[in-house]
Amino acid sequence: MPPNYKIVLMGFHQLICDILRYVEADTTSEVVAVVPQRSEKEVRWYDDIEKVAKEYRVPIATDEDLQRMEFDILLCVDYHHILKKEIFQLAKVGSFNIHGSLLPKYRGVAPYIRAVCNGEKKVGVTLHEIDEGVDTGDVVAQRSFEVDEFDTIEDVIMNHTKFGLECFKEFLNSIRYNDKQGNYHYPKEKQPEGELWQNWKYEEDGELNLSGSAKDFFNKVRMLNYPFPRAYIRGNDGKKIYIVLERE
């Protein structure tokens, strides 16, 4: 059983809720604060991290509050801001992020959408250290999974949640304290260089190319599906016509 670490969680979506529940119910560690990523535009298909935090009596905080706190681990999940160095250096063990790709591939936003639209059949999730770059820190844990021909973004997100939690469990159990050096260590490896792709604009990237291949068309439709905004084409009047993918 790992020691009692004080953990701060930052972000939103189902994975961060599952991590909070796991820490509080199945470990000797504790979540001492949650910094939620709020977005009024999001479709609420996942548990509300603020409500889950309230269930476990975990305080809601801001990143400024963290400068007045003591904690061991800071973990970001879908936190859409680049942390300042003075924030991510506060954690005694370290600060980490869970990213939806097999880093160093598909750094930046919308990694799963980009990967499947590019025809990738294997994607994954990576827990990595936070540094001053974007998704460039050392890799601590990683899991891959296959994308079936008819999987939608909803299927991919479910696997992301499952394997992201596995990565966190592996990391938490791998931490060791060096009494002589007075620091913590855990297995990790440096990332090779990878392409950073930051911009995903739905107005531009959500439009389907009718002159492209049928495969490219289908890949975009199944990734731009519930719970995300749908892919679309434009009618002769310029209005959007949304493409909905439904299963029997």
C-alpha atoms as an extended CHARMM CRD file, in Angstrom:
* protein
*
       248  EXT
         1         1  MET       CA              0.0000000000        0.0000000000        0.0000000000  PROA      1               0.0000000000
         2         2  PRO       CA              1.4960000000        3.3870000000       -0.9950000000  PROA      2               0.0000000000
         3         3  PRO       CA              2.0300000000        6.0970000000        1.6500000000  PROA      3               0.0000000000
         4         4  ASN       CA             -0.4870000000        8.8170000000        2.4050000000  PROA      4               0.0000000000
         5         5  TYR       CA             -0.0010000000       11.3750000000       -0.3680000000  PROA      5               0.0000000000
         6         6  LYS       CA             -1.8450000000       14.6720000000       -0.4820000000  PROA      6               0.0000000000
         7         7  ILE       CA             -3.2080000000       15.0020000000       -4.0130000000  PROA      7               0.0000000000
         8         8  VAL       CA             -4.6010000000       17.9740000000       -5.9330000000  PROA      8               0.0000000000
         9         9  LEU       CA             -6.7740000000       17.2480000000       -8.9900000000  PROA      9               0.0000000000
        10        10  MET       CA             -7.2640000000       19.7930000000      -11.7780000000  PROA      10              0.0000000000
        11        11  GLY       CA             -9.6670000000       19.4940000000      -14.7020000000  PROA      11              0.0000000000
        12        12  PHE       CA            -12.9660000000       17.7720000000      -15.5100000000  PROA      12              0.0000000000
        13        13  HSD       CA            -14.5790000000       14.8070000000      -17.3400000000  PROA      13              0.0000000000
        14        14  GLN       CA            -15.2840000000       11.2710000000      -16.1550000000  PROA      14              0.0000000000
        15        15  LEU       CA            -11.6820000000       10.1730000000      -15.6320000000  PROA      15              0.0000000000
        16        16  ILE       CA            -10.9030000000       12.7700000000      -12.9830000000  PROA      16              0.0000000000
        17        17  CYS       CA            -14.0860000000       11.8050000000      -11.1080000000  PROA      17              0.0000000000
        18        18  ASP       CA            -13.0870000000        8.1320000000      -11.1950000000  PROA      18              0.0000000000
        19        19  ILE       CA             -9.6010000000        9.0020000000       -9.9350000000  PROA      19              0.0000000000
        20        20  LEU       CA            -11.0410000000       10.9970000000       -7.0200000000  PROA      20              0.0000000000
        21        21  ARG       CA            -13.3090000000        8.0890000000       -6.0600000000  PROA      21              0.0000000000
        22        22  TYR       CA            -10.4200000000        5.6230000000       -6.3120000000  PROA      22              0.0000000000
        23        23  VAL       CA             -8.1070000000        7.7120000000       -4.1170000000  PROA      23              0.0000000000
        24        24  GLU       CA            -10.7280000000        8.2790000000       -1.4400000000  PROA      24              0.0000000000
        25        25  ALA       CA            -12.1100000000        4.7250000000       -1.3670000000  PROA      25              0.0000000000
        26        26  ASP       CA             -9.1650000000        2.4520000000       -2.1420000000  PROA      26              0.0000000000
        27        27  THR       CA             -5.9330000000        4.1420000000       -1.0240000000  PROA      27              0.0000000000
        28        28  THR       CA             -4.3890000000        5.6690000000        2.0880000000  PROA      28              0.0000000000
        29        29  SER       CA             -3.8660000000        8.9250000000        0.1820000000  PROA      29              0.0000000000
        30        30  GLU       CA             -6.3270000000       11.8080000000        0.0660000000  PROA      30              0.0000000000
        31        31  VAL       CA             -7.4600000000       14.4420000000       -2.3990000000  PROA      31              0.0000000000
        32        32  VAL       CA             -6.9520000000       17.7530000000       -0.5870000000  PROA      32              0.0000000000
        33        33  ALA       CA             -8.3530000000       20.0380000000       -3.3040000000  PROA      33              0.0000000000
        34        34  VAL       CA            -10.0360000000       20.0230000000       -6.7020000000  PROA      34              0.0000000000
        35        35  VAL       CA             -9.4820000000       22.8000000000       -9.2350000000  PROA      35              0.0000000000
        36        36  PRO       CA            -12.2810000000       22.3100000000      -11.7990000000  PROA      36              0.0000000000
        37        37  GLN       CA            -12.0620000000       23.2260000000      -15.4590000000  PROA      37              0.0000000000
        38        38  ARG       CA            -15.3490000000       24.9780000000      -16.0830000000  PROA      38              0.0000000000
        39        39  SER       CA            -16.8710000000       25.2090000000      -19.5420000000  PROA      39              0.0000000000
        40        40  GLU       CA            -20.4720000000       26.2980000000      -20.0820000000  PROA      40              0.0000000000
        41        41  LYS       CA            -20.3420000000       25.0130000000      -23.6800000000  PROA      41              0.0000000000
        42        42  GLU       CA            -19.6750000000       21.4190000000      -22.6520000000  PROA      42              0.0000000000
        43        43  VAL       CA            -22.3970000000       18.8150000000      -23.0040000000  PROA      43              0.0000000000
        44        44  ARG       CA            -22.6030000000       17.2770000000      -19.5190000000  PROA      44              0.0000000000
        45        45  TRP       CA            -22.3540000000       13.5770000000      -20.3750000000  PROA      45              0.0000000000
        46        46  TYR       CA            -19.9360000000       12.8770000000      -17.5300000000  PROA      46              0.0000000000
        47        47  ASP       CA            -20.1010000000       13.1960000000      -13.7390000000  PROA      47              0.0000000000
        48        48  ASP       CA            -19.6690000000       16.6920000000      -12.3220000000  PROA      48              0.0000000000
        49        49  ILE       CA            -16.3040000000       16.8320000000      -10.5300000000  PROA      49              0.0000000000
        50        50  GLU       CA            -17.5680000000       19.5660000000       -8.1880000000  PROA      50              0.0000000000
        51        51  LYS       CA            -20.4790000000       17.3830000000       -7.0640000000  PROA      51              0.0000000000
        52        52  VAL       CA            -18.2000000000       14.3680000000       -6.6070000000  PROA      52              0.0000000000
        53        53  ALA       CA            -15.7780000000       16.5140000000       -4.5920000000  PROA      53              0.0000000000
        54        54  LYS       CA            -18.6680000000       17.6660000000       -2.3960000000  PROA      54              0.0000000000
        55        55  GLU       CA            -19.6820000000       14.0350000000       -1.7690000000  PROA      55              0.0000000000
        56        56  TYR       CA            -16.2080000000       13.3710000000       -0.3560000000  PROA      56              0.0000000000
        57        57  ARG       CA            -15.9450000000       16.7830000000        1.3560000000  PROA      57              0.0000000000
        58        58  VAL       CA            -13.0060000000       17.7920000000       -0.8210000000  PROA      58              0.0000000000
        59        59  PRO       CA            -12.5120000000       21.5880000000       -1.0570000000  PROA      59              0.0000000000
        60        60  ILE       CA            -12.8960000000       23.3870000000       -4.3940000000  PROA      60              0.0000000000
        61        61  ALA       CA             -9.9110000000       25.6440000000       -5.0660000000  PROA      61              0.0000000000
        62        62  THR       CA             -8.2970000000       27.8350000000       -7.7220000000  PROA      62              0.0000000000
        63        63  ASP       CA             -4.7530000000       27.6080000000       -9.0230000000  PROA      63              0.0000000000
        64        64  GLU       CA             -3.9300000000       30.7220000000       -6.9670000000  PROA      64              0.0000000000
        65        65  ASP       CA             -5.0890000000       28.9000000000       -3.8120000000  PROA      65              0.0000000000
        66        66  LEU       CA             -2.4950000000       26.1880000000       -4.4390000000  PROA      66              0.0000000000
        67        67  GLN       CA              0.3260000000       28.6080000000       -3.6640000000  PROA      67              0.0000000000
        68        68  ARG       CA             -0.8770000000       28.6740000000       -0.0550000000  PROA      68              0.0000000000
        69        69  MET       CA             -1.1910000000       24.9020000000        0.2590000000  PROA      69              0.0000000000
        70        70  GLU       CA              1.1090000000       21.9540000000        0.8560000000  PROA      70              0.0000000000
        71        71  PHE       CA              0.5950000000       18.8620000000       -1.2970000000  PROA      71              0.0000000000
        72        72  ASP       CA              2.5590000000       15.9990000000       -2.8010000000  PROA      72              0.0000000000
        73        73  ILE       CA              1.0080000000       15.2810000000       -6.1950000000  PROA      73              0.0000000000
        74        74  LEU       CA             -0.7370000000       17.5370000000       -8.6810000000  PROA      74              0.0000000000
        75        75  LEU       CA             -2.6470000000       15.7380000000      -11.4430000000  PROA      75              0.0000000000
        76        76  CYS       CA             -4.2950000000       17.3930000000      -14.4480000000  PROA      76              0.0000000000
        77        77  VAL       CA             -6.9870000000       15.7060000000      -16.5330000000  PROA      77              0.0000000000
        78        78  ASP       CA             -8.4890000000       17.7560000000      -19.3780000000  PROA      78              0.0000000000
        79        79  TYR       CA             -7.2640000000       20.9820000000      -17.7930000000  PROA      79              0.0000000000
        80        80  HSD       CA             -7.2070000000       23.3670000000      -20.7400000000  PROA      80              0.0000000000
        81        81  HSD       CA             -4.6570000000       25.8450000000      -19.4370000000  PROA      81              0.0000000000
        82        82  ILE       CA             -0.8680000000       25.7570000000      -19.4460000000  PROA      82              0.0000000000
        83        83  LEU       CA              0.2870000000       25.7420000000      -15.8200000000  PROA      83              0.0000000000
        84        84  LYS       CA              2.7820000000       28.3240000000      -14.7030000000  PROA      84              0.0000000000
        85        85  LYS       CA              6.1040000000       27.0130000000      -13.4550000000  PROA      85              0.0000000000
        86        86  GLU       CA              5.4920000000       28.4290000000       -9.9800000000  PROA      86              0.0000000000
        87        87  ILE       CA              2.3810000000       26.2410000000       -9.7670000000  PROA      87              0.0000000000
        88        88  PHE       CA              3.6220000000       22.9050000000      -11.0960000000  PROA      88              0.0000000000
        89        89  GLN       CA              6.8120000000       23.1290000000       -9.0190000000  PROA      89              0.0000000000
        90        90  LEU       CA              4.8260000000       23.2390000000       -5.7670000000  PROA      90              0.0000000000
        91        91  ALA       CA              4.1220000000       19.4960000000       -5.6240000000  PROA      91              0.0000000000
        92        92  LYS       CA              6.6770000000       17.5690000000       -3.5470000000  PROA      92              0.0000000000
        93        93  VAL       CA              6.5090000000       14.3740000000       -5.6150000000  PROA      93              0.0000000000
        94        94  GLY       CA              5.6800000000       16.1210000000       -8.8710000000  PROA      94              0.0000000000
        95        95  SER       CA              3.0120000000       17.4580000000      -11.2070000000  PROA      95              0.0000000000
        96        96  PHE       CA              1.5080000000       15.2450000000      -13.8970000000  PROA      96              0.0000000000
        97        97  ASN       CA             -0.9750000000       15.2300000000      -16.7530000000  PROA      97              0.0000000000
        98        98  ILE       CA             -3.0250000000       12.4650000000      -18.3720000000  PROA      98              0.0000000000
        99        99  HSD       CA             -3.0900000000       12.9400000000      -22.1440000000  PROA      99              0.0000000000
       100       100  GLY       CA             -5.2000000000       11.0970000000      -24.7050000000  PROA      100             0.0000000000
       101       101  SER       CA             -2.5190000000        9.8040000000      -27.0360000000  PROA      101             0.0000000000
       102       102  LEU       CA              0.5440000000        7.5990000000      -27.2080000000  PROA      102             0.0000000000
       103       103  LEU       CA              2.9700000000       10.4550000000      -26.6890000000  PROA      103             0.0000000000
       104       104  PRO       CA              4.9430000000       11.8740000000      -28.3750000000  PROA      104             0.0000000000
       105       105  LYS       CA              2.3170000000       11.4330000000      -31.1120000000  PROA      105             0.0000000000
       106       106  TYR       CA             -0.6090000000       13.8450000000      -31.1750000000  PROA      106             0.0000000000
       107       107  ARG       CA              0.4740000000       16.3800000000      -28.6190000000  PROA      107             0.0000000000
       108       108  GLY       CA             -1.9640000000       19.2360000000      -28.0850000000  PROA      108             0.0000000000
       109       109  VAL       CA             -5.7460000000       19.3060000000      -28.3240000000  PROA      109             0.0000000000
       110       110  ALA       CA             -8.2430000000       16.7770000000      -29.7360000000  PROA      110             0.0000000000
       111       111  PRO       CA             -5.7110000000       13.9200000000      -29.9570000000  PROA      111             0.0000000000
       112       112  TYR       CA             -8.2280000000       11.1030000000      -30.4280000000  PROA      112             0.0000000000
       113       113  ILE       CA            -10.1660000000       12.9230000000      -33.1280000000  PROA      113             0.0000000000
       114       114  ARG       CA             -6.9790000000       13.6750000000      -35.0370000000  PROA      114             0.0000000000
       115       115  ALA       CA             -5.6060000000       10.1500000000      -34.6080000000  PROA      115             0.0000000000
       116       116  VAL       CA             -8.6910000000        8.3270000000      -35.8710000000  PROA      116             0.0000000000
       117       117  CYS       CA             -9.2870000000       10.8410000000      -38.6650000000  PROA      117             0.0000000000
       118       118  ASN       CA             -5.7270000000       10.0410000000      -39.7520000000  PROA      118             0.0000000000
       119       119  GLY       CA             -6.5800000000        6.3460000000      -39.8920000000  PROA      119             0.0000000000
       120       120  GLU       CA             -4.7970000000        5.2320000000      -36.7030000000  PROA      120             0.0000000000
       121       121  LYS       CA             -6.0160000000        1.8290000000      -35.5220000000  PROA      121             0.0000000000
       122       122  LYS       CA             -4.1760000000        1.9340000000      -32.1920000000  PROA      122             0.0000000000
       123       123  VAL       CA             -4.3620000000        4.8910000000      -29.8420000000  PROA      123             0.0000000000
       124       124  GLY       CA             -3.7660000000        5.2590000000      -26.1290000000  PROA      124             0.0000000000
       125       125  VAL       CA             -3.3350000000        7.2930000000      -22.9940000000  PROA      125             0.0000000000
       126       126  THR       CA             -0.1880000000        8.6490000000      -21.3510000000  PROA      126             0.0000000000
       127       127  LEU       CA              0.5340000000        9.8770000000      -17.8310000000  PROA      127             0.0000000000
       128       128  HSD       CA              3.4790000000       12.2500000000      -18.0520000000  PROA      128             0.0000000000
       129       129  GLU       CA              5.3040000000       14.8580000000      -16.0210000000  PROA      129             0.0000000000
       130       130  ILE       CA              4.3330000000       18.4860000000      -16.5170000000  PROA      130             0.0000000000
       131       131  ASP       CA              7.0890000000       20.7750000000      -17.7230000000  PROA      131             0.0000000000
       132       132  GLU       CA              7.1360000000       24.1410000000      -19.4870000000  PROA      132             0.0000000000
       133       133  GLY       CA              6.2230000000       22.6070000000      -22.8540000000  PROA      133             0.0000000000
       134       134  VAL       CA              2.9030000000       21.2230000000      -24.0920000000  PROA      134             0.0000000000
       135       135  ASP       CA              2.6380000000       17.4710000000      -23.4220000000  PROA      135             0.0000000000
       136       136  THR       CA              6.4410000000       17.1680000000      -23.5590000000  PROA      136             0.0000000000
       137       137  GLY       CA              7.2820000000       15.9280000000      -20.0400000000  PROA      137             0.0000000000
       138       138  ASP       CA              8.8040000000       12.5400000000      -19.2270000000  PROA      138             0.0000000000
       139       139  VAL       CA              6.4630000000        9.5650000000      -19.6850000000  PROA      139             0.0000000000
       140       140  VAL       CA              5.5490000000        7.8210000000      -16.4200000000  PROA      140             0.0000000000
       141       141  ALA       CA              2.8630000000        5.3480000000      -17.5500000000  PROA      141             0.0000000000
       142       142  GLN       CA              1.2380000000        4.5110000000      -20.8560000000  PROA      142             0.0000000000
       143       143  ARG       CA             -1.5080000000        2.2170000000      -22.1520000000  PROA      143             0.0000000000
       144       144  SER       CA             -2.5900000000        1.4870000000      -25.7220000000  PROA      144             0.0000000000
       145       145  PHE       CA             -5.8690000000        0.1470000000      -27.0780000000  PROA      145             0.0000000000
       146       146  GLU       CA             -7.2860000000       -0.7860000000      -30.4640000000  PROA      146             0.0000000000
       147       147  VAL       CA             -9.8910000000        1.2910000000      -32.2750000000  PROA      147             0.0000000000
       148       148  ASP       CA            -12.4320000000       -0.9290000000      -33.9980000000  PROA      148             0.0000000000
       149       149  GLU       CA            -13.6070000000       -0.0120000000      -37.4880000000  PROA      149             0.0000000000
       150       150  PHE       CA            -17.0230000000        1.0090000000      -36.1840000000  PROA      150             0.0000000000
       151       151  ASP       CA            -16.0130000000        2.5670000000      -32.8540000000  PROA      151             0.0000000000
       152       152  THR       CA            -17.1920000000        6.1270000000      -32.2670000000  PROA      152             0.0000000000
       153       153  ILE       CA            -15.6340000000        8.8280000000      -30.1180000000  PROA      153             0.0000000000
       154       154  GLU       CA            -17.8510000000        7.6270000000      -27.2510000000  PROA      154             0.0000000000
       155       155  ASP       CA            -16.1770000000        4.1850000000      -27.3570000000  PROA      155             0.0000000000
       156       156  VAL       CA            -12.7500000000        5.7910000000      -27.4470000000  PROA      156             0.0000000000
       157       157  ILE       CA            -13.5370000000        8.0020000000      -24.4480000000  PROA      157             0.0000000000
       158       158  MET       CA            -14.7160000000        4.9810000000      -22.4420000000  PROA      158             0.0000000000
       159       159  ASN       CA            -11.3720000000        3.2780000000      -23.0850000000  PROA      159             0.0000000000
       160       160  HSD       CA             -9.5190000000        6.4960000000      -22.2910000000  PROA      160             0.0000000000
       161       161  THR       CA            -11.2630000000        6.5940000000      -18.9040000000  PROA      161             0.0000000000
       162       162  LYS       CA            -10.5420000000        2.9310000000      -18.1830000000  PROA      162             0.0000000000
       163       163  PHE       CA             -6.8750000000        2.9670000000      -19.1650000000  PROA      163             0.0000000000
       164       164  GLY       CA             -6.2260000000        6.4430000000      -17.7740000000  PROA      164             0.0000000000
       165       165  LEU       CA             -7.2450000000        5.1700000000      -14.3380000000  PROA      165             0.0000000000
       166       166  GLU       CA             -4.9260000000        2.1800000000      -14.8150000000  PROA      166             0.0000000000
       167       167  CYS       CA             -2.0370000000        4.5440000000      -15.5750000000  PROA      167             0.0000000000
       168       168  PHE       CA             -2.7220000000        6.5190000000      -12.4020000000  PROA      168             0.0000000000
       169       169  LYS       CA             -2.8680000000        3.3790000000      -10.2540000000  PROA      169             0.0000000000
       170       170  GLU       CA              0.4270000000        2.1560000000      -11.7130000000  PROA      170             0.0000000000
       171       171  PHE       CA              2.0810000000        5.5080000000      -11.0260000000  PROA      171             0.0000000000
       172       172  LEU       CA              0.7860000000        5.8310000000       -7.4670000000  PROA      172             0.0000000000
       173       173  ASN       CA              2.0890000000        2.3720000000       -6.5890000000  PROA      173             0.0000000000
       174       174  SER       CA              5.4850000000        2.9950000000       -8.2130000000  PROA      174             0.0000000000
       175       175  ILE       CA              6.5260000000        6.0150000000       -6.1200000000  PROA      175             0.0000000000
       176       176  ARG       CA              9.4660000000        5.4520000000       -3.7980000000  PROA      176             0.0000000000
       177       177  TYR       CA             11.1290000000        7.7810000000       -1.2920000000  PROA      177             0.0000000000
       178       178  ASN       CA             14.9210000000        8.0090000000       -1.1560000000  PROA      178             0.0000000000
       179       179  ASP       CA             15.8670000000        8.6390000000        2.4850000000  PROA      179             0.0000000000
       180       180  LYS       CA             19.4880000000        9.4680000000        1.6790000000  PROA      180             0.0000000000
       181       181  GLN       CA             18.7150000000       12.0010000000       -1.0370000000  PROA      181             0.0000000000
       182       182  GLY       CA             15.4670000000       13.1800000000        0.5290000000  PROA      182             0.0000000000
       183       183  ASN       CA             13.4460000000       12.9680000000       -2.6780000000  PROA      183             0.0000000000
       184       184  TYR       CA             10.8860000000       10.8450000000       -4.4810000000  PROA      184             0.0000000000
       185       185  HSD       CA             11.4600000000        8.7350000000       -7.5590000000  PROA      185             0.0000000000
       186       186  TYR       CA              9.4070000000        6.5820000000       -9.9240000000  PROA      186             0.0000000000
       187       187  PRO       CA             10.0160000000        4.9370000000      -13.3140000000  PROA      187             0.0000000000
       188       188  LYS       CA              9.9800000000        7.3700000000      -16.2290000000  PROA      188             0.0000000000
       189       189  GLU       CA             11.5520000000        7.9390000000      -19.6110000000  PROA      189             0.0000000000
       190       190  LYS       CA             12.1550000000       10.9730000000      -21.7710000000  PROA      190             0.0000000000
       191       191  GLN       CA             10.0140000000       11.5750000000      -24.8090000000  PROA      191             0.0000000000
       192       192  PRO       CA             11.5390000000       11.7270000000      -28.2760000000  PROA      192             0.0000000000
       193       193  GLU       CA             10.6530000000       14.7010000000      -30.4170000000  PROA      193             0.0000000000
       194       194  GLY       CA              7.0580000000       14.8040000000      -31.6090000000  PROA      194             0.0000000000
       195       195  GLU       CA              4.8350000000       17.0870000000      -33.6110000000  PROA      195             0.0000000000
       196       196  LEU       CA              2.7780000000       19.6320000000      -31.6760000000  PROA      196             0.0000000000
       197       197  TRP       CA             -0.6390000000       20.3120000000      -33.1100000000  PROA      197             0.0000000000
       198       198  GLN       CA             -2.5560000000       22.7800000000      -30.9910000000  PROA      198             0.0000000000
       199       199  ASN       CA             -5.4250000000       24.1670000000      -33.0240000000  PROA      199             0.0000000000
       200       200  TRP       CA             -8.7490000000       22.4200000000      -33.4550000000  PROA      200             0.0000000000
       201       201  LYS       CA            -11.4760000000       24.7650000000      -34.6150000000  PROA      201             0.0000000000
       202       202  TYR       CA            -14.8560000000       23.1360000000      -35.0500000000  PROA      202             0.0000000000
       203       203  GLU       CA            -16.0880000000       25.7390000000      -37.5320000000  PROA      203             0.0000000000
       204       204  GLU       CA            -13.2530000000       24.7770000000      -39.8780000000  PROA      204             0.0000000000
       205       205  ASP       CA            -12.2660000000       21.2310000000      -38.9630000000  PROA      205             0.0000000000
       206       206  GLY       CA            -15.7830000000       19.9240000000      -38.3970000000  PROA      206             0.0000000000
       207       207  GLU       CA            -16.8100000000       20.4310000000      -42.0190000000  PROA      207             0.0000000000
       208       208  LEU       CA            -16.7320000000       17.2930000000      -44.1530000000  PROA      208             0.0000000000
       209       209  ASN       CA            -14.8230000000       17.2410000000      -47.4200000000  PROA      209             0.0000000000
       210       210  LEU       CA            -17.1930000000       15.8370000000      -50.0450000000  PROA      210             0.0000000000
       211       211  SER       CA            -14.3530000000       15.4250000000      -52.5210000000  PROA      211             0.0000000000
       212       212  GLY       CA            -12.3150000000       13.2730000000      -50.1280000000  PROA      212             0.0000000000
       213       213  SER       CA            -12.3680000000        9.5110000000      -49.7060000000  PROA      213             0.0000000000
       214       214  ALA       CA            -15.3000000000        7.6200000000      -48.1900000000  PROA      214             0.0000000000
       215       215  LYS       CA            -12.9750000000        6.3400000000      -45.4470000000  PROA      215             0.0000000000
       216       216  ASP       CA            -11.9160000000        9.8430000000      -44.4500000000  PROA      216             0.0000000000
       217       217  PHE       CA            -15.5660000000       10.9220000000      -44.4690000000  PROA      217             0.0000000000
       218       218  PHE       CA            -16.6300000000        8.0510000000      -42.2070000000  PROA      218             0.0000000000
       219       219  ASN       CA            -13.6940000000        8.4890000000      -39.8110000000  PROA      219             0.0000000000
       220       220  LYS       CA            -14.5770000000       12.1290000000      -39.2410000000  PROA      220             0.0000000000
       221       221  VAL       CA            -18.2900000000       11.3670000000      -38.7980000000  PROA      221             0.0000000000
       222       222  ARG       CA            -17.6330000000        8.7090000000      -36.1310000000  PROA      222             0.0000000000
       223       223  MET       CA            -15.2040000000       10.9510000000      -34.2340000000  PROA      223             0.0000000000
       224       224  LEU       CA            -17.3970000000       14.0570000000      -34.4620000000  PROA      224             0.0000000000
       225       225  ASN       CA            -20.3470000000       12.3010000000      -32.9040000000  PROA      225             0.0000000000
       226       226  TYR       CA            -22.0740000000       12.3360000000      -29.4980000000  PROA      226             0.0000000000
       227       227  PRO       CA            -21.0290000000       13.7130000000      -27.0500000000  PROA      227             0.0000000000
       228       228  PHE       CA            -19.1460000000       16.1760000000      -29.2760000000  PROA      228             0.0000000000
       229       229  PRO       CA            -20.5890000000       18.5340000000      -31.9090000000  PROA      229             0.0000000000
       230       230  ARG       CA            -21.4840000000       16.6410000000      -35.0760000000  PROA      230             0.0000000000
       231       231  ALA       CA            -19.6200000000       16.7920000000      -38.3600000000  PROA      231             0.0000000000
       232       232  TYR       CA            -21.4570000000       18.7580000000      -41.0070000000  PROA      232             0.0000000000
       233       233  ILE       CA            -21.7350000000       19.6550000000      -44.6650000000  PROA      233             0.0000000000
       234       234  ARG       CA            -23.1240000000       22.8720000000      -46.0810000000  PROA      234             0.0000000000
       235       235  GLY       CA            -26.2380000000       23.0360000000      -48.1990000000  PROA      235             0.0000000000
       236       236  ASN       CA            -26.6500000000       25.1980000000      -51.2800000000  PROA      236             0.0000000000
       237       237  ASP       CA            -27.8820000000       27.9900000000      -49.0270000000  PROA      237             0.0000000000
       238       238  GLY       CA            -24.6900000000       27.8040000000      -46.9420000000  PROA      238             0.0000000000
       239       239  LYS       CA            -26.4420000000       26.4310000000      -43.8730000000  PROA      239             0.0000000000
       240       240  LYS       CA            -24.9730000000       23.5190000000      -41.9540000000  PROA      240             0.0000000000
       241       241  ILE       CA            -26.4200000000       20.0450000000      -42.3630000000  PROA      241             0.0000000000
       242       242  TYR       CA            -25.2980000000       17.8570000000      -39.4600000000  PROA      242             0.0000000000
       243       243  ILE       CA            -24.4400000000       14.2140000000      -40.0090000000  PROA      243             0.0000000000
       244       244  VAL       CA            -25.6680000000       11.9320000000      -37.2180000000  PROA      244             0.0000000000
       245       245  LEU       CA            -24.2720000000        8.4300000000      -36.8100000000  PROA      245             0.0000000000
       246       246  GLU       CA            -26.6530000000        6.0130000000      -35.0890000000  PROA      246             0.0000000000
       247       247  ARG       CA            -26.3000000000        2.3180000000      -34.3030000000  PROA      247             0.0000000000
       248       248  GLU       CA            -29.0750000000       -0.2320000000      -34.4190000000  PROA      248             0.0000000000
